[in-house]
Amino acid sequence: MPASPAPGPSPRPRARGTACGALSAVAAAVLVAVLGWAAPAQAHHVLPPGIPSTSAAQSQLDGLTVRAKNNGAGYDRSLFPHWVVISSPCDARETVLRRDGHTVHVDGSCQPTSGRWSSEYDGVWTDQPSSFDIDHMVPLYDAWRSGAHTWSAAQRRSFANDVSSPQLWAVSASSNRSKGDRDPSAWMPPRTAIHCDYVKAWVNVKHRYNLSVTSAEKASIQGTINARC
């Protein structure tokens, strides 16, 4: 048999590894420069407060009134005053951005000057908060058609600015606009990992505000709980 080569380190693999590492670093820098964002190291997602356990969500779902939605007559978005001041000078939008972001810094008027945010609906990260919307988990129009048409102005104001429940989510503008006013029977986030928390949050908001669900809405939520939770 031929003699084995003498042991010893080979400079070629080290040079290749160094080159690959350098290329990876350059590629990452280019992505940050071009896209304006990158997920932080060891990134983790931040959920709004108040999402119930699966058993609590099931109990809340079972207790919701099932009926058809009204036709939406009389609805106007202005009937739900939103982005009101929560703790001066921060309004509801700014409060959510501070609550759910990473290493967020704000100026004297509570406008974020730096930070990172993750969109639970589609997994998008940004360091530009202006590119994110604050989504009402239960949309204002859906709430109107599910019982909010009987509320006082103060109740609608509270609903539209509720930062202590899972009603307000910082998400990418594209995912929020894809959702529109649709309930879980007609739209679910593209990121399947959030489906369980999404429907539990939906149920909790409807439970808190005594809003009804349709039979299709309830069946869809139940199916998601069974499959994802």
C-alpha atoms as one frame of an Amber mdcrd trajectory, in Angstrom:
protein
   0.000   0.000   0.000   1.223   3.530  -0.632   2.591   5.377   2.315   0.147
   7.670   4.125   0.908  11.339   3.703   2.666  12.984   6.596   0.169  14.455
   9.048   0.008  18.179   9.334  -2.345  21.097   8.840  -3.219  22.093   5.317
  -3.311  25.830   4.636  -5.806  25.453   1.772  -8.921  24.563   3.858  -8.137
  27.401   6.295  -7.818  29.874   3.451 -11.093  28.646   1.951 -12.862  28.865
   5.314 -11.579  32.399   5.814 -12.743  33.370   2.344 -16.199  31.853   2.916
 -16.499  33.602   6.251 -15.557  36.893   4.676 -18.054  36.390   1.863 -20.801
  35.561   4.376 -20.035  38.687   6.359 -20.085  40.800   3.203 -23.389  39.220
   2.102 -24.947  39.929   5.491 -23.728  43.519   5.387 -25.174  43.942   1.910
 -28.555  42.584   3.027 -28.646  44.974   5.959 -27.618  47.885   3.749 -30.109
  47.090   0.990 -33.072  45.821   2.997 -32.602  48.019   6.021 -33.141  45.264
   8.558 -31.929  41.948   9.866 -33.199  39.670  12.599 -31.186  40.133  15.804
 -28.877  37.366  16.951 -30.856  34.765  18.898 -34.031  36.570  17.807 -37.175
  35.818  19.709 -40.730  36.854  19.067 -42.730  39.022  21.436 -46.449  38.407
  21.855 -49.042  40.874  23.164 -50.239  40.324  26.734 -53.310  38.384  27.785
 -53.284  35.418  25.397 -55.038  32.658  27.372 -54.006  29.053  27.816 -55.548
  26.568  25.427 -57.982  25.311  28.059 -59.050  28.852  28.966 -59.463  29.751
  25.293 -61.589  26.654  24.752 -63.816  27.605  27.669 -64.111  31.172  26.365
 -64.934  29.941  22.863 -67.633  27.649  24.222 -69.202  30.614  26.006 -69.417
  32.953  23.006 -72.800  33.734  21.474 -73.155  32.276  17.988 -75.160  34.355
  15.544 -74.894  35.912  12.101 -73.154  39.260  11.794 -75.280  42.315  11.162
 -75.031  44.033   7.774 -72.672  46.734   9.034 -75.129  49.587   8.534 -73.954
  52.803  10.150 -70.333  51.751  10.518 -67.636  54.379  10.255 -64.043  53.934
  11.405 -64.175  57.325  13.100 -66.711  55.871  15.551 -63.730  54.043  17.121
 -61.312  56.856  18.110 -57.885  55.250  18.039 -54.269  56.004  18.776 -55.266
  58.090  21.780 -52.715  58.934  24.476 -52.193  56.042  26.899 -49.439  57.481
  29.094 -48.295  60.937  28.061 -46.750  61.500  25.630 -47.177  57.958  24.237
 -50.294  57.110  22.251 -51.567  53.558  21.743 -49.504  52.928  18.606 -46.298
  54.141  20.242 -47.087  52.164  23.387 -47.377  48.927  21.379 -44.137  49.633
  19.510 -42.343  50.136  22.830 -44.068  47.137  24.429 -43.359  44.591  21.701
 -40.079  45.758  20.174 -36.470  44.853  20.941 -34.089  47.441  22.434 -36.462
  50.277  21.544 -35.381  53.855  22.191 -37.731  56.816  21.798 -37.391  60.574
  21.695 -39.133  63.126  23.888 -42.386  62.781  21.955 -42.308  58.953  22.214
 -41.345  58.437  18.565 -39.045  55.387  18.235 -35.533  56.373  17.201 -34.117
  52.831  17.148 -35.122  49.234  17.758 -36.199  46.032  16.019 -39.691  44.617
  15.548 -40.970  41.227  14.421 -44.254  40.652  12.624 -45.853  37.549  14.101
 -48.142  37.145  11.108 -45.437  36.593   8.497 -42.062  36.496  10.280 -40.846
  39.803   8.830 -38.335  41.839  10.849 -37.767  45.569  10.554 -35.846  48.414
  12.130 -38.178  50.910  10.478 -41.337  51.137  12.616 -43.061  53.259   9.969
 -43.201  50.101   7.807 -45.322  48.308  10.430 -49.025  48.698  11.182 -50.732
  48.184  14.514 -53.410  45.618  13.765 -56.637  45.290  15.708 -56.837  41.537
  16.293 -60.620  41.754  16.030 -61.036  44.394  13.315 -63.189  47.400  14.098
 -65.679  46.550  11.343 -65.971  42.948  12.550 -66.552  44.214  16.085 -69.285
  46.552  14.812 -71.021  43.670  13.080 -70.623  41.449  16.163 -72.106  43.743
  18.798 -70.118  46.995  19.002 -72.872  48.867  17.153 -74.687  49.025  20.512
 -71.684  50.362  22.450 -71.124  53.858  23.768 -68.386  56.047  22.281 -66.290
  55.425  25.406 -66.551  51.640  24.965 -65.491  51.852  21.328 -62.583  54.118
  22.262 -61.422  51.629  24.900 -61.682  48.720  22.449 -59.675  50.508  19.758
 -56.814  51.389  22.135 -56.630  48.340  24.408 -52.920  47.818  25.059 -53.431
  45.439  28.015 -55.118  42.636  26.053 -54.125  40.722  22.892 -56.131  43.175
  20.742 -53.223  45.236  19.311 -50.365  43.643  17.333 -47.382  45.272  15.615
 -47.215  43.569  12.209 -45.989  44.198   8.691 -48.216  46.524   6.701 -48.587
  43.926   3.958 -49.892  41.228   6.320 -52.287  43.638   8.014 -53.747  44.757
   4.706 -53.982  41.181   3.487 -56.084  40.380   6.549 -58.385  43.378   6.181
 -61.623  42.890   8.142 -61.721  39.110   7.811 -62.228  36.682  10.689 -60.328
  33.367  11.071 -62.786  31.514   8.848 -61.661  33.672   5.920 -58.051  34.600
   6.744 -55.193  33.211   8.812 -51.604  34.468   9.061 -49.197  32.972   6.519
 -46.855  32.027   9.380 -48.400  28.814  10.660 -46.372  28.840  13.882 -48.568
  31.676  15.176 -51.927  30.065  14.350 -52.592  28.716  17.842 -51.831  32.009
  19.593 -53.689  33.908  16.881 -57.012  32.144  17.399 -56.616  32.146  21.186
 -56.074  35.911  21.057 -59.110  36.320  18.791 -61.296  34.314  21.162 -60.039
  36.220  24.192 -60.854  39.612  22.671 -64.346  38.486  21.694 -64.807  37.070
  25.199 -63.582  40.248  26.926 -65.924  42.443  24.921 -68.891  40.082  24.723
 -68.811  39.965  20.930 -70.516  37.198  18.976 -69.083  34.722  16.479 -70.644
  33.150  13.431 -70.971  29.380  13.175 -68.295  29.308  10.444 -65.972  31.486
  12.535 -66.380  29.253  15.587 -65.862  26.060  13.574 -62.693  27.435  11.995
 -61.282  28.495  15.365 -62.136  25.111  16.879 -60.404  23.353  14.015 -57.274
  25.428  14.532 -57.254  24.774  18.284 -57.604  21.042  17.638 -54.867  20.988
  15.003 -52.389  23.579  16.260 -52.778  23.841  20.023
